[in-house]
mmCIF file of C-alpha atoms in Angstrom:
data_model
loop_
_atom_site.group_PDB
_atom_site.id
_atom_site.type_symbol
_atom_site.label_atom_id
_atom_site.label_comp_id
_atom_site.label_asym_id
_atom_site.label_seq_id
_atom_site.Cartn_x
_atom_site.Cartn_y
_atom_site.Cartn_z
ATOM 1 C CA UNK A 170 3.474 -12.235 -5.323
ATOM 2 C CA UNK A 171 4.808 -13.805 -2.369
ATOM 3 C CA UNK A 172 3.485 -12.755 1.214
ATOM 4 C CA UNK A 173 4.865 -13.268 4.546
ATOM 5 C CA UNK A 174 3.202 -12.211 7.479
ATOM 6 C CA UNK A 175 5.725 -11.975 10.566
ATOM 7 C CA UNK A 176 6.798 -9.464 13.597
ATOM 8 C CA UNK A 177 9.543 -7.887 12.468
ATOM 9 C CA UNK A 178 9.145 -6.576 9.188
ATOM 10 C CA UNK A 179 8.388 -3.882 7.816
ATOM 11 C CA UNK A 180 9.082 -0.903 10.181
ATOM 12 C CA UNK A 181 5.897 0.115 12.134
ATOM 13 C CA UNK A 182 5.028 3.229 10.553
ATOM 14 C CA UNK A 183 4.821 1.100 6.909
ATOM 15 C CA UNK A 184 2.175 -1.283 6.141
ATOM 16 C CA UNK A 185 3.959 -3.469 3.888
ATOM 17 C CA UNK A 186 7.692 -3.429 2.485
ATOM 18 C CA UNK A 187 8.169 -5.070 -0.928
ATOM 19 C CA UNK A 188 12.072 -6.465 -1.594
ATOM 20 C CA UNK A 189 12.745 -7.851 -4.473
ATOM 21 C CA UNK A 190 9.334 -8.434 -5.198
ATOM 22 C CA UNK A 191 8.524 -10.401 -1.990
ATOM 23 C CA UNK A 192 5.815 -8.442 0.412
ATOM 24 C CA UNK A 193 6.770 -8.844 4.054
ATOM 25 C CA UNK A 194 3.760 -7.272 6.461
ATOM 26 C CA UNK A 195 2.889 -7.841 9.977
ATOM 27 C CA UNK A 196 0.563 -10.451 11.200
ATOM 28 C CA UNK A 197 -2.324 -8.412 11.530
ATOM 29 C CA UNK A 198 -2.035 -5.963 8.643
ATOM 30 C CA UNK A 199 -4.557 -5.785 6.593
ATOM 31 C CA UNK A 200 -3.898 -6.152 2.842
ATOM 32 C CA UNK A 201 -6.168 -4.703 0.419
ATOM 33 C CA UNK A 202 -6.684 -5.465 -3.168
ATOM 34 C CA UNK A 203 -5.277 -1.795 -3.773
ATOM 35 C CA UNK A 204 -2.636 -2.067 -1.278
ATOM 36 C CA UNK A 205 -1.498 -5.527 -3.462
ATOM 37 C CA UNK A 206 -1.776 -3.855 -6.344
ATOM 38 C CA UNK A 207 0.617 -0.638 -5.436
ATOM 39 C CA UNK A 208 3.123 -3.529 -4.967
ATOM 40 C CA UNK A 209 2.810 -5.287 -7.845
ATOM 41 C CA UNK A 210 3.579 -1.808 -9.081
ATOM 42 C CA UNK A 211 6.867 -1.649 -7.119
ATOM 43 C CA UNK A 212 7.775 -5.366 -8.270
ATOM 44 C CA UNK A 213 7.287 -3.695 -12.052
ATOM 45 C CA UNK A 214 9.489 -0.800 -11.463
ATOM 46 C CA UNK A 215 12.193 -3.031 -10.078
ATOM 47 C CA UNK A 216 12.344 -5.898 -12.595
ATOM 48 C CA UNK A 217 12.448 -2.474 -15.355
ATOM 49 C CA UNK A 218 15.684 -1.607 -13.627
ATOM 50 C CA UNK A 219 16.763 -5.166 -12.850
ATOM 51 C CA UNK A 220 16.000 -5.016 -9.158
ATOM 52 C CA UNK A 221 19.636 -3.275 -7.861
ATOM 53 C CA UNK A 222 18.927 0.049 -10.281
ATOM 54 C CA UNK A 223 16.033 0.217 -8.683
ATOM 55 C CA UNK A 224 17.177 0.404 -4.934
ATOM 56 C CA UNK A 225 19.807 2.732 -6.032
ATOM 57 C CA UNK A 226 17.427 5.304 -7.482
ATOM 58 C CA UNK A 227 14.779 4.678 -4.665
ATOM 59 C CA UNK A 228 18.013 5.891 -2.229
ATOM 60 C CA UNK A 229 19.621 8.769 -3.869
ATOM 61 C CA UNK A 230 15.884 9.976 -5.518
ATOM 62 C CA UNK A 231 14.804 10.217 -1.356
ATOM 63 C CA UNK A 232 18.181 11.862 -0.759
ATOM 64 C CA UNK A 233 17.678 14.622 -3.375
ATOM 65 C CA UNK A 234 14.126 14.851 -2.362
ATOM 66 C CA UNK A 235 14.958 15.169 0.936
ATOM 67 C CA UNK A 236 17.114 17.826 0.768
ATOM 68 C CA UNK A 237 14.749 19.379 -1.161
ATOM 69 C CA UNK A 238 12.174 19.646 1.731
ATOM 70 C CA UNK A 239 9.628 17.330 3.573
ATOM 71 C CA UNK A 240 7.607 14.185 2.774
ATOM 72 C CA UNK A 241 10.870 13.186 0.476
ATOM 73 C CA UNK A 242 8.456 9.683 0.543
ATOM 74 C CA UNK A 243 5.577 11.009 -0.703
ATOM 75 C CA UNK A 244 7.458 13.273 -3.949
ATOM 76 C CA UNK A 245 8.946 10.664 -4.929
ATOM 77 C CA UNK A 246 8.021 8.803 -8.920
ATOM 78 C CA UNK A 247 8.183 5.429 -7.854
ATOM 79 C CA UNK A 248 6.017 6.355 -5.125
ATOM 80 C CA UNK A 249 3.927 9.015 -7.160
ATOM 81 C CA UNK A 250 3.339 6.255 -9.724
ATOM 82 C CA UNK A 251 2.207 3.293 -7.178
ATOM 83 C CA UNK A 252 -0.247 5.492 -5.044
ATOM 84 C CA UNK A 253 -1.444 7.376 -8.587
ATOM 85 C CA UNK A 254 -2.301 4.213 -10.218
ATOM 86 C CA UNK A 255 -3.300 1.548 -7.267
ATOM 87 C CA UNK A 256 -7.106 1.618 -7.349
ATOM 88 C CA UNK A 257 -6.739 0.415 -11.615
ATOM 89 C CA UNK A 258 -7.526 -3.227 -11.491
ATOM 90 C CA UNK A 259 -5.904 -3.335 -15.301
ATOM 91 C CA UNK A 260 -2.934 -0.656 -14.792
ATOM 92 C CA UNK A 261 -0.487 -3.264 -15.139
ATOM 93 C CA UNK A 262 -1.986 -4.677 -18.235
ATOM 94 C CA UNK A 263 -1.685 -1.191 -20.122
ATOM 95 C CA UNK A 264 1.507 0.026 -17.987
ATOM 96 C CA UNK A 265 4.431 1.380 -20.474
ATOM 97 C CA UNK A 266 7.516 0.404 -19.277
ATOM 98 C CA UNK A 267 9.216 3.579 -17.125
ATOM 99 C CA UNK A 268 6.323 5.060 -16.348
ATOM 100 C CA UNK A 269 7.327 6.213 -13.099
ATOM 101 C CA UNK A 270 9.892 8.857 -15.352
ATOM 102 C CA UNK A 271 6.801 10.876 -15.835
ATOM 103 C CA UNK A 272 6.707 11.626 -12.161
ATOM 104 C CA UNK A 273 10.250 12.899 -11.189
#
């Protein structure tokens, strides 16, 4: 996984943001083997849906959970999956592909 550490990305209130499977943080973050890991989780998810499917369902699955009440962030599989699954050194090497559909 790529890393670059700038000023601008990702918004304050995030530690990290991970597009396309590149994680931008800020200069001082600090990045934790778990942290990583949740990420490499993302990067999983998005190569299953070939990257564009993934942003799409990210958007309208926050819309829907959204509407549906607070911390739309939080509810949501992609999400539910990374933060389940981020302190399993060898989740990715047992990891069935669309295992985030268990969460929605």
């Amino acid at each position: 996984m790529i890393i670059i550490r700038n000023s601008i990305l990702p918004p304050r209130r995030f530690e990290a943001l991970n597009l396309f499977g590149v994680l931008f943080c800020r200069k001082h973050a600090e990045l934790t083997e778990s942290l990583i890991r949740h990420e490499r989780i993302h990067t999983a998810q998005m190569v299953e849906l070939l990257f564009v499917g993934f942003y799409l369902w990210y958007a309208v699955e926050w819309l829907v959970r959204r509407c549906q009440g607070r911390n739309a962030y939080g509810r949501m599989s992609f999400e539910r999956e990374a933060y389940t699954h981020m302190h399993e050194p060898n989740y990715l090497k047992h990891r069935r592909q669309y295992a985030w559909m268990k969460y929605l």
